[in-house]
CSV table of N, CA and C in Angstrom, one decimal:
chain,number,residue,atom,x,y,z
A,1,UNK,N,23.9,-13.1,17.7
A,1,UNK,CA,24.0,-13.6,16.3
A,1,UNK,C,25.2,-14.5,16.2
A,2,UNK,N,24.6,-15.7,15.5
A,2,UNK,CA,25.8,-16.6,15.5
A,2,UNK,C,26.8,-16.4,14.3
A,3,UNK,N,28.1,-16.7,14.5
A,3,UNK,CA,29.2,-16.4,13.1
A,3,UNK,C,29.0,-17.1,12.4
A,4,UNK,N,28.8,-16.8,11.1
A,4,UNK,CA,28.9,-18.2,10.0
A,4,UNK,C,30.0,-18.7,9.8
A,5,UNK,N,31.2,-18.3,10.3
A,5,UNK,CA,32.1,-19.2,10.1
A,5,UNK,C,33.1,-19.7,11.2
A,6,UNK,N,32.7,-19.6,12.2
A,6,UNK,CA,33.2,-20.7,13.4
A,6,UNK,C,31.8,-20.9,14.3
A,7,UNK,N,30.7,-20.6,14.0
A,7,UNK,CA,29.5,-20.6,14.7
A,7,UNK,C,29.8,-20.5,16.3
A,8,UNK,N,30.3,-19.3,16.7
A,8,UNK,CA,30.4,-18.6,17.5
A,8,UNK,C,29.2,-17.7,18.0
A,9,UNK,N,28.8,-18.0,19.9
A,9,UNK,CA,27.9,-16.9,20.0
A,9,UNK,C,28.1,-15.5,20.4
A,10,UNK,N,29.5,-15.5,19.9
A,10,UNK,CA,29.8,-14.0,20.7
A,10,UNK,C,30.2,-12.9,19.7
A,11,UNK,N,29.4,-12.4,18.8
A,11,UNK,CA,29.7,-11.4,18.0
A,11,UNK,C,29.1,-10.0,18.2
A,12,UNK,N,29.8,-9.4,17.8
A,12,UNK,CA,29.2,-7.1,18.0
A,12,UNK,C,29.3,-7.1,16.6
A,13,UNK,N,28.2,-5.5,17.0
A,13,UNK,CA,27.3,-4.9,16.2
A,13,UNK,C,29.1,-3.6,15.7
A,14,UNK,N,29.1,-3.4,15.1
A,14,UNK,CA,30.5,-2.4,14.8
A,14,UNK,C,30.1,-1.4,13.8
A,15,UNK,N,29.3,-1.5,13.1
A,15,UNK,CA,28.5,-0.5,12.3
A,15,UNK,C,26.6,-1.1,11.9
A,16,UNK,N,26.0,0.1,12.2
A,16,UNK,CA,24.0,0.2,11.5
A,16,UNK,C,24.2,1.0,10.6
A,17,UNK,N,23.5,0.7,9.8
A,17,UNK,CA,22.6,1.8,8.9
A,17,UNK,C,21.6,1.2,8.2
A,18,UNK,N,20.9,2.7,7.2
A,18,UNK,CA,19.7,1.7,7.0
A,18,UNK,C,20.1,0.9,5.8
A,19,UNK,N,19.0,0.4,5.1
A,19,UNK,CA,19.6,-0.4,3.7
A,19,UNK,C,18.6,0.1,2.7
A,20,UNK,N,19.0,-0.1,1.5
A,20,UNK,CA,18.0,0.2,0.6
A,20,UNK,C,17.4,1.5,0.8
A,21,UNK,N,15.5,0.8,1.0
A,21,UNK,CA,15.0,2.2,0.7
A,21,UNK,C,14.2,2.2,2.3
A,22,UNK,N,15.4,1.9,3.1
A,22,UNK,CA,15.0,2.1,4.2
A,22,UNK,C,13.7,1.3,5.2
A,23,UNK,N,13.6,0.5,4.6
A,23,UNK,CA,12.6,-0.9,5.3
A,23,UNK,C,13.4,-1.6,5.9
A,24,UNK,N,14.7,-1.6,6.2
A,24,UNK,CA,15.6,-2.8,6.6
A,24,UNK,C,16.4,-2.2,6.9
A,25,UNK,N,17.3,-2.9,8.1
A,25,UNK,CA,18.7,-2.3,8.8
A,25,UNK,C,19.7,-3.3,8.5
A,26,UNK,N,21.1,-2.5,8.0
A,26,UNK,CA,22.2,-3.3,7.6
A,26,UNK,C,23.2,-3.5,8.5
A,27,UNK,N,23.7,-4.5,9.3
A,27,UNK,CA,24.3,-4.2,10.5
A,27,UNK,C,25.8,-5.1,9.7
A,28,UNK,N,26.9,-4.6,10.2
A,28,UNK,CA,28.7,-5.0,10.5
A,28,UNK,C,28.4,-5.6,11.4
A,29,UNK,N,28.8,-7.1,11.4
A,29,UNK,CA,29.4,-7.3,12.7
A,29,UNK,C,30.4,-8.3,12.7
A,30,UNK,N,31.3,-8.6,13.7
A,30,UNK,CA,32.4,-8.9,13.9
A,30,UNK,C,31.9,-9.9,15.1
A,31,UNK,N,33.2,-11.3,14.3
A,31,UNK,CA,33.0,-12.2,15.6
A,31,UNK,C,34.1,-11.8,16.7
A,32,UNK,N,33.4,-12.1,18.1
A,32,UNK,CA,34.8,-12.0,19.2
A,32,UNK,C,35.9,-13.1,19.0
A,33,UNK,N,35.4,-14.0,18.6
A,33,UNK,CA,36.2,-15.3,18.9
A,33,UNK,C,37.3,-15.8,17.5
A,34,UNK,N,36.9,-15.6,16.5
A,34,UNK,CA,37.8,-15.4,15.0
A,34,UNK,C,38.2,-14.1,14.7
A,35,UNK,N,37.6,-13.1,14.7
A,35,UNK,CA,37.7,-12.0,14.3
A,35,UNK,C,37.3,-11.9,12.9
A,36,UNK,N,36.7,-12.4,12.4
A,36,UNK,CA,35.7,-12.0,10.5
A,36,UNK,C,34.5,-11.1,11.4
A,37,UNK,N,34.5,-11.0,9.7
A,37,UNK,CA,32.9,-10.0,9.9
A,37,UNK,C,32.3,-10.4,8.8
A,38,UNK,N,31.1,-10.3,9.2
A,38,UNK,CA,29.8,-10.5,8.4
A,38,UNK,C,29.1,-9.2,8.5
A,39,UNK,N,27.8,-9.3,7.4
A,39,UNK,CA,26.9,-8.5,7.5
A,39,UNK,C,25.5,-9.2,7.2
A,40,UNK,N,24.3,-8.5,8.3
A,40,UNK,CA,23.4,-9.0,8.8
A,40,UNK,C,22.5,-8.0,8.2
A,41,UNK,N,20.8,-8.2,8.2
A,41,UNK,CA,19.8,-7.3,7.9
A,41,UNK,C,18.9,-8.0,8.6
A,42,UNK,N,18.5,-6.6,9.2
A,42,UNK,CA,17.3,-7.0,10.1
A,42,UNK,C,16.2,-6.2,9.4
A,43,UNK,N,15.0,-6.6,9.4
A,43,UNK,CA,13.5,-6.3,8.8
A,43,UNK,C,12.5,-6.9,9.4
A,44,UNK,N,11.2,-5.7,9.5
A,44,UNK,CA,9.9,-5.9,10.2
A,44,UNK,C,9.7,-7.3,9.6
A,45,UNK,N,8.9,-7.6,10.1
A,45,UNK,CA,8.1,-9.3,10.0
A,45,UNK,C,6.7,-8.5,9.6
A,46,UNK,N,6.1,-9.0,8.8
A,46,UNK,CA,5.0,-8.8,8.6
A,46,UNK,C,4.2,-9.9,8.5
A,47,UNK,N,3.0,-9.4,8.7
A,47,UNK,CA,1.8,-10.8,9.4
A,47,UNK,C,1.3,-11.1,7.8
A,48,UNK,N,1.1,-12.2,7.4
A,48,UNK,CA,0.5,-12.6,5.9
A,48,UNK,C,-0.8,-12.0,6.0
A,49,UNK,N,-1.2,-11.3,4.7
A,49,UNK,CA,-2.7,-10.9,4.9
A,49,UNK,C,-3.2,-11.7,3.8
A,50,UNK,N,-4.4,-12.1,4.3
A,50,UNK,CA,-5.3,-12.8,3.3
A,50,UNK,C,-6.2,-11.8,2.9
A,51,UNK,N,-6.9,-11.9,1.4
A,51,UNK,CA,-7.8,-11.0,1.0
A,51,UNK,C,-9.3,-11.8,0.7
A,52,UNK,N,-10.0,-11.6,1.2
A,52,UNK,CA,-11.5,-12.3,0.9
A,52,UNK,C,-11.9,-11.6,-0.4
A,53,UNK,N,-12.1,-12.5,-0.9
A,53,UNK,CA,-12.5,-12.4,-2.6
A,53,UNK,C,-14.2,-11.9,-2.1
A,54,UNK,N,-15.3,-11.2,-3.2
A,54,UNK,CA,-16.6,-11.4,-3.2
A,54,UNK,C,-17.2,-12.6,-3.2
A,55,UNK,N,-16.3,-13.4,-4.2
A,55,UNK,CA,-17.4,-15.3,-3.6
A,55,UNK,C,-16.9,-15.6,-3.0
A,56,UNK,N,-16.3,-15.3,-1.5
A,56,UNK,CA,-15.8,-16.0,-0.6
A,56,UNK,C,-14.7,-16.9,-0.7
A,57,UNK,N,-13.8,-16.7,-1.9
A,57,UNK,CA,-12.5,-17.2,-2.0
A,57,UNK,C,-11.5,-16.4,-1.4
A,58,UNK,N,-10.7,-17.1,-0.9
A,58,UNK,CA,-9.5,-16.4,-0.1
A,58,UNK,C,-8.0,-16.6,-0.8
A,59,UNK,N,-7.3,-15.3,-1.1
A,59,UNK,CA,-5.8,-15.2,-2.0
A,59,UNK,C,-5.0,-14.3,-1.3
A,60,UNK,N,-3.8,-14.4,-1.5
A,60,UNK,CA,-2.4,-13.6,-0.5
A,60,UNK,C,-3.0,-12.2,-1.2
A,61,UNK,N,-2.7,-11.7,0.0
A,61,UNK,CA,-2.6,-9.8,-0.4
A,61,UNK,C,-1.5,-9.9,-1.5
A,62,UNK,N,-1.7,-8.7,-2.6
A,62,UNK,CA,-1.4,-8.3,-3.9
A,62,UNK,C,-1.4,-7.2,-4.2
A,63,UNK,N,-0.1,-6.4,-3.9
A,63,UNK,CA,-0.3,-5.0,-4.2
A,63,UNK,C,-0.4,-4.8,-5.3
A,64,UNK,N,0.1,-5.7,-6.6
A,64,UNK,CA,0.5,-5.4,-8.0
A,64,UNK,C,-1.2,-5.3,-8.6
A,65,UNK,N,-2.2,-5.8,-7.6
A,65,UNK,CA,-3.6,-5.8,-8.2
A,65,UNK,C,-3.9,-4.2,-7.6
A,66,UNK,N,-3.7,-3.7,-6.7
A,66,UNK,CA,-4.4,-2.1,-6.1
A,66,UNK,C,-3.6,-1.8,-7.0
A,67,UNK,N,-1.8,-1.7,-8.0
A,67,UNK,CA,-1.4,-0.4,-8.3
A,67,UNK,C,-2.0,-1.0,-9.7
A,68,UNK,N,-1.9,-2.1,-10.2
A,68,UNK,CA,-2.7,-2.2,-11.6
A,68,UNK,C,-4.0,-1.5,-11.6
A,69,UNK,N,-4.9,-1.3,-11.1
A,69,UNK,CA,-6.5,-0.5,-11.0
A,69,UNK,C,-6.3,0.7,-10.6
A,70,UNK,N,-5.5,0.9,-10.1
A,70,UNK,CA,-5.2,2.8,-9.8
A,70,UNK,C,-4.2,3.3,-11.4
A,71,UNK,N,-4.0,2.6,-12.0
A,71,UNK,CA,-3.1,3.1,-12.8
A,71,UNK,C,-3.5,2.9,-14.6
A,72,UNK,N,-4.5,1.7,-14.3
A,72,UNK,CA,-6.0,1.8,-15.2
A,72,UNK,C,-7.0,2.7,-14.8
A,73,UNK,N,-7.1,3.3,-13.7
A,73,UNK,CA,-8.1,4.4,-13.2
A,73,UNK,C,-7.2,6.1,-13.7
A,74,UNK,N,-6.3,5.8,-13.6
A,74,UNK,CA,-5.0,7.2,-14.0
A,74,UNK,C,-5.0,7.2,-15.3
A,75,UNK,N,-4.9,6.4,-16.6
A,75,UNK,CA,-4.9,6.6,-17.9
A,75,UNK,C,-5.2,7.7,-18.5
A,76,UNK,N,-4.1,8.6,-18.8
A,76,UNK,CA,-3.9,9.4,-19.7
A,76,UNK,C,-4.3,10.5,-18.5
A,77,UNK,N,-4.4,10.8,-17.6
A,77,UNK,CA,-4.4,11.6,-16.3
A,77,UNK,C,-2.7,12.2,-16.2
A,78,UNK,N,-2.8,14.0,-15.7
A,78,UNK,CA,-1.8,14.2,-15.7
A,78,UNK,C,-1.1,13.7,-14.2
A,79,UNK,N,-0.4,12.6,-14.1
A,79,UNK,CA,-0.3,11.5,-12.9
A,79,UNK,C,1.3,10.7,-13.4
A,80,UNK,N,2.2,11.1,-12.4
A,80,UNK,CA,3.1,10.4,-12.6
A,80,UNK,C,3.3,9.1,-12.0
A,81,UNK,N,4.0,7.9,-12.3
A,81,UNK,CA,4.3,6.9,-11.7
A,81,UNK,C,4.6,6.9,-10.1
A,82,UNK,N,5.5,8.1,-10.3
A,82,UNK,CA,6.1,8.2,-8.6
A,82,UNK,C,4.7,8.6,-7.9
A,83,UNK,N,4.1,9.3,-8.0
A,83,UNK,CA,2.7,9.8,-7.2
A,83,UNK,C,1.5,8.6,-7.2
A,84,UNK,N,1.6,7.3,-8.1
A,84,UNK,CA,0.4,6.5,-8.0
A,84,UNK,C,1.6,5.8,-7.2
A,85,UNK,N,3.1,5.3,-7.0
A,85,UNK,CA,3.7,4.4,-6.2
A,85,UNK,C,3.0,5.1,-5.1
A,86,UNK,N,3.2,6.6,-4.3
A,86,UNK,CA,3.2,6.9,-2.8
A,86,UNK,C,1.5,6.7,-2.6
A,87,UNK,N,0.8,6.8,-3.4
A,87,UNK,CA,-0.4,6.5,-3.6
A,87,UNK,C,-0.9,5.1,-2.7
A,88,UNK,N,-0.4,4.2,-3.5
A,88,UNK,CA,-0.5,2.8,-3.3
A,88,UNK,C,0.1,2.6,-2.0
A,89,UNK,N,1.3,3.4,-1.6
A,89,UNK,CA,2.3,2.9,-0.2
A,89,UNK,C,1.3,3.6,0.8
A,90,UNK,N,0.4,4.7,0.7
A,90,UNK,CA,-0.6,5.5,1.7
A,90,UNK,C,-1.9,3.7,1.9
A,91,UNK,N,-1.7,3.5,0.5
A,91,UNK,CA,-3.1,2.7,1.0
A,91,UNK,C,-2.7,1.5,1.4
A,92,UNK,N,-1.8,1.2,1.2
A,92,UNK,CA,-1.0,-0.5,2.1
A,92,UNK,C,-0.4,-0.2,3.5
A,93,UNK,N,-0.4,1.1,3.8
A,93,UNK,CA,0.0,2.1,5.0
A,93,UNK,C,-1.4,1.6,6.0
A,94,UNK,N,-2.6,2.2,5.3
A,94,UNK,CA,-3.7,1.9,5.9
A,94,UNK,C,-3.9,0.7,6.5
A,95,UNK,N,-4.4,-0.3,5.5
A,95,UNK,CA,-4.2,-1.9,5.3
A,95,UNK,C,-3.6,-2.1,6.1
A,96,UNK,N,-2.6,-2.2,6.3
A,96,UNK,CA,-1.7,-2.9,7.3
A,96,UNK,C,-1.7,-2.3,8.5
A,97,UNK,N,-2.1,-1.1,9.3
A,97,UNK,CA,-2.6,-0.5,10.3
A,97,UNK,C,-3.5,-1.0,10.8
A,98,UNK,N,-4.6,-1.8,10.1
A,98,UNK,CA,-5.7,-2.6,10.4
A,98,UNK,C,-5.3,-3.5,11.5
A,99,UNK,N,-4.0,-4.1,11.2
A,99,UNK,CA,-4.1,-5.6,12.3
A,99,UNK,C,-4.3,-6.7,12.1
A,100,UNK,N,-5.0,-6.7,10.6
A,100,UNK,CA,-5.9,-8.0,10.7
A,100,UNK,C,-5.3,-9.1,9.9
A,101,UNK,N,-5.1,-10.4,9.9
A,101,UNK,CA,-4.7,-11.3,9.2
A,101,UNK,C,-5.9,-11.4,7.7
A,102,UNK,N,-6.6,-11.2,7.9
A,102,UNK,CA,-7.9,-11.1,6.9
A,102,UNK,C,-8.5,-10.0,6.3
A,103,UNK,N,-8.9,-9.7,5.4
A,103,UNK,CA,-9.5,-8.6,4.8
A,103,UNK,C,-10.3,-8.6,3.5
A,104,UNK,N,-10.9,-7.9,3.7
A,104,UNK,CA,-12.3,-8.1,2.5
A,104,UNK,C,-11.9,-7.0,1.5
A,105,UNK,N,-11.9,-7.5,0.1
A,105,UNK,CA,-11.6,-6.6,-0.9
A,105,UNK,C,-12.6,-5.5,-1.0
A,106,UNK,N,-13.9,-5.6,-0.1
A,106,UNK,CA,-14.8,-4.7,-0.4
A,106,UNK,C,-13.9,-3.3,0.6
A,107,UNK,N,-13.5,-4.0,1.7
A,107,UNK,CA,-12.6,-2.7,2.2
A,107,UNK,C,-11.5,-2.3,1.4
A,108,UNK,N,-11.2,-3.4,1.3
A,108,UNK,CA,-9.5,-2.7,0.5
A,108,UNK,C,-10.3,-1.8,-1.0
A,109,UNK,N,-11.5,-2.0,-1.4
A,109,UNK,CA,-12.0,-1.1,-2.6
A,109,UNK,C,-12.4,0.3,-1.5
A,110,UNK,N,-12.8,0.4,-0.2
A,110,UNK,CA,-13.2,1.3,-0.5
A,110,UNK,C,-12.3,2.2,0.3
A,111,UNK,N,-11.4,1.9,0.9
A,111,UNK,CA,-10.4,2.4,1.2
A,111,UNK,C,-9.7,2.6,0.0
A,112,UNK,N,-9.3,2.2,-1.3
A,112,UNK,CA,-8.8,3.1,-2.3
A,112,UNK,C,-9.8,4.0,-3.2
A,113,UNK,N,-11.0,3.7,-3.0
A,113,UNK,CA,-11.7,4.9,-3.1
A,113,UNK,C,-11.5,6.2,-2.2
A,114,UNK,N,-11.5,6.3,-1.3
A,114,UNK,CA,-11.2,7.4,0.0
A,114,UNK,C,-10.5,7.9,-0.5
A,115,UNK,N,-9.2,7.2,-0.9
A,115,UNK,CA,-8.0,7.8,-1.5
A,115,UNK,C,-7.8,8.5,-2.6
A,116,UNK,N,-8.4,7.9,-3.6
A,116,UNK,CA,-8.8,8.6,-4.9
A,116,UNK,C,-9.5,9.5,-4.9
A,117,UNK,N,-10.6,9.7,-4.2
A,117,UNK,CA,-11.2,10.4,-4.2
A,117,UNK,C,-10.3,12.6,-4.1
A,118,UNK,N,-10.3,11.8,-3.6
A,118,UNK,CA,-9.0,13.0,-2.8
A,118,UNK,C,-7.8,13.5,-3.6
A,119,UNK,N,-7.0,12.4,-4.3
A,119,UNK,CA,-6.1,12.6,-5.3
A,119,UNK,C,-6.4,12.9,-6.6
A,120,UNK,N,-7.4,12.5,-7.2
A,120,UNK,CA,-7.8,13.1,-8.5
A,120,UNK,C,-9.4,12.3,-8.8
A,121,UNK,N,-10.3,13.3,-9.2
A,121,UNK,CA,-11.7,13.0,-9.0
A,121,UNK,C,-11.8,12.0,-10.3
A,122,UNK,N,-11.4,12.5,-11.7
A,122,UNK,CA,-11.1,11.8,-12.7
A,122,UNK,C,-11.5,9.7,-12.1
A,123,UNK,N,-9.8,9.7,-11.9
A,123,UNK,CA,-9.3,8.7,-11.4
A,123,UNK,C,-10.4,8.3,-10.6
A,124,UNK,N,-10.9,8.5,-9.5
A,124,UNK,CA,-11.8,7.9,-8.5
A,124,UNK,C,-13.0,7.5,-9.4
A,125,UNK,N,-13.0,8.4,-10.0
A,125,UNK,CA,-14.7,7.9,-10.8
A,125,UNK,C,-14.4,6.5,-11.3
A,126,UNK,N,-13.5,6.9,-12.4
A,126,UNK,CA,-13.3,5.3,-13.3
A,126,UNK,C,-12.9,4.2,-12.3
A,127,UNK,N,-12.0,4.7,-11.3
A,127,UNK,CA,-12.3,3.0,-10.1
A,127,UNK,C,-13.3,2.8,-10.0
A,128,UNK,N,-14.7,3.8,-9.0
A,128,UNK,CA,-15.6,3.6,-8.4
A,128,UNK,C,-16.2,2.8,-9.7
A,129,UNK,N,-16.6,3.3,-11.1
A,129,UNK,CA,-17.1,2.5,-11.9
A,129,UNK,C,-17.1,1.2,-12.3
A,130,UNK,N,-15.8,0.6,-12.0
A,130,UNK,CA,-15.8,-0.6,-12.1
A,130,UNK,C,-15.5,-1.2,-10.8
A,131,UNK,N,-15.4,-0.3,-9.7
A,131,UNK,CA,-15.3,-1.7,-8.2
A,131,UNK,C,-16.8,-1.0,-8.0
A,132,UNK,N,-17.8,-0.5,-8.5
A,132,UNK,CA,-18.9,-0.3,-7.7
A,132,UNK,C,-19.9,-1.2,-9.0
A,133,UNK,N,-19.5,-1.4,-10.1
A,133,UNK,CA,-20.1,-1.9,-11.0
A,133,UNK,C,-21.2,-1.4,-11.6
A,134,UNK,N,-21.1,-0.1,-11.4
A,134,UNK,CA,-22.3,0.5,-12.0
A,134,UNK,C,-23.0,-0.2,-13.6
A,135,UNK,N,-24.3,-0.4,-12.8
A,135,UNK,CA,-25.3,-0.7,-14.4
A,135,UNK,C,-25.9,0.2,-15.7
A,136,UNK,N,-26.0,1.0,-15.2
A,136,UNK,CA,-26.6,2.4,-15.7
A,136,UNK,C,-25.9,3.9,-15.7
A,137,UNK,N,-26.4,4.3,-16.8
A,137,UNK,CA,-25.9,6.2,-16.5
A,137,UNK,C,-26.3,6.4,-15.6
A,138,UNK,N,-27.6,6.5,-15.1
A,138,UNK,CA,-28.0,7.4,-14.3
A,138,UNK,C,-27.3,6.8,-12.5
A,139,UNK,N,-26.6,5.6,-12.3
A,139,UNK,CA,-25.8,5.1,-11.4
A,139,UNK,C,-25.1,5.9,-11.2
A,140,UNK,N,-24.7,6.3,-12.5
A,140,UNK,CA,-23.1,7.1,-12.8
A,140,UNK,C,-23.0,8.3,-12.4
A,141,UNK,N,-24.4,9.2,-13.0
A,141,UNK,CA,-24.5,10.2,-13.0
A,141,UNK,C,-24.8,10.7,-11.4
A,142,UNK,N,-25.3,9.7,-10.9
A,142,UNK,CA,-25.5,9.9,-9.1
A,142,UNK,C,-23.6,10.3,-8.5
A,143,UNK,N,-22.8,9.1,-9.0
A,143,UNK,CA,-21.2,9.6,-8.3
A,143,UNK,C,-20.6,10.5,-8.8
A,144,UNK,N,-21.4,11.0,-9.8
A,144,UNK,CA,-20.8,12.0,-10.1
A,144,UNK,C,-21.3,13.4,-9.4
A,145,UNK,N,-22.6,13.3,-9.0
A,145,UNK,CA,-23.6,14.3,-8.1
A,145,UNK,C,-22.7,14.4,-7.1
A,146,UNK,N,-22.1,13.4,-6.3
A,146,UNK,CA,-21.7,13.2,-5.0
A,146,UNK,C,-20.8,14.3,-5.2
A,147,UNK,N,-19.8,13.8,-5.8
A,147,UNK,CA,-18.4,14.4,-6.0
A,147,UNK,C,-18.9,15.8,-6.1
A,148,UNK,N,-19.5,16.5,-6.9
A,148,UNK,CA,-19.7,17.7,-7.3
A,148,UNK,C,-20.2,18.2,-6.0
A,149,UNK,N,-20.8,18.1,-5.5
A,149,UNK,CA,-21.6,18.4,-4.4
A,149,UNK,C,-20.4,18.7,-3.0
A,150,UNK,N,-19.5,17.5,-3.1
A,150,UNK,CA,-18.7,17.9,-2.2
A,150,UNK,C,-17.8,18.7,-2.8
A,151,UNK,N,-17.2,18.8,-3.5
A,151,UNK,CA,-16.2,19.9,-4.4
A,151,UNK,C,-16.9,21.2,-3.7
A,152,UNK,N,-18.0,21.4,-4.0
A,152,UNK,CA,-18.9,22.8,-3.7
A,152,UNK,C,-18.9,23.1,-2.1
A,153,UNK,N,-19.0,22.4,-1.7
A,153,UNK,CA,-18.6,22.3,0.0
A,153,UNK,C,-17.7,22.7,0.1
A,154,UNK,N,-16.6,22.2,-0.3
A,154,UNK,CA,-14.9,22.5,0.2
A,154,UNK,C,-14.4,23.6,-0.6
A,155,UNK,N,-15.3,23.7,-1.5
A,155,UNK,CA,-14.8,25.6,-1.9
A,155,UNK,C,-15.8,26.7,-1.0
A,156,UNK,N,-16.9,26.3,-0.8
A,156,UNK,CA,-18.0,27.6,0.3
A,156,UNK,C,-16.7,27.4,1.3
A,157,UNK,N,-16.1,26.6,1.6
A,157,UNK,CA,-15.3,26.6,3.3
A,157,UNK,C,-14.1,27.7,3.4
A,158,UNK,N,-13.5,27.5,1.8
A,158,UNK,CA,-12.1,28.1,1.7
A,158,UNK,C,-12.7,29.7,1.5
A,159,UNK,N,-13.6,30.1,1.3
A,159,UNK,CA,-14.4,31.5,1.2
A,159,UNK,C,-14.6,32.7,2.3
């Protein structure tokens, strides 16, 4: 690391820790050659993800659009802010596990479906309703079959 103030290449690390909320390392260091210190932060690089629109338009990934629809899907749900944040971090957790410079909003919908599903059935419905676009009640009344159906499952199991 070079000194910013004699642009020296010989400087040490003399204190790490993390920073913040721990996405980033805060490093001391000291030049050999002046003797100042600076402080430096190092953080992952992350690869730009593009999201493929349904008409084939392409826009930067947008968390503020997944926690907006999970938190219009939460409305009036007993659901606190902090639980739809770790919510949203599980499903950008995923996403980003992918690898891919590219991604289709149809995955990133149904990958927060998965999620909701599981977190509060309420909530999952009202997404699925509007990322699945249901036309009709009886659409509706089918995801709602679904759900029920497995609920009944996972209670015969705990039995």
């Amino acid at each position: 690391m070079k000194c910013p103030f004699c642009s020296a290449d010989d400087t040490k690390v003399i204190d790490s820790r993390p920073a913040d909320d721990n996405s980033a390392i805060r490093r001391r260091r000291q030049c050999e050659v002046c003797g100042k210190r600076f402080t430096t932060y190092e953080k992952v690089e992350t690869i730009p993800l593009i999201v493929i629109k349904k008409d084939n338009n392409r826009e930067p990934y947008n968390r503020q659009k997944i926690e907006a629809g999970i938190v219009r899907s939460c409305h009036k749900r007993p659901i606190s802010a902090d639980q739809i944040r770790r919510l949203v971090d599980e499903i950008e957790t995923e996403i980003f596990n992918r690898e891919e410079r590219e991604i289709s909003v149809n995955v990133i919908g149904e990958i927060v479906m998965n999620k909701l599903k599981n977190f509060d059935p309420v909530a999952y419905v009202r997404f699925a309703s509007v990322y699945r676009e249901f036309k009709d009640v009886n659409t509706f009344m089918d995801e709602l079959k679904k759900i029920l159906d497995h609920n009944e499952e996972h209670s015969d199991e705990s039995v």
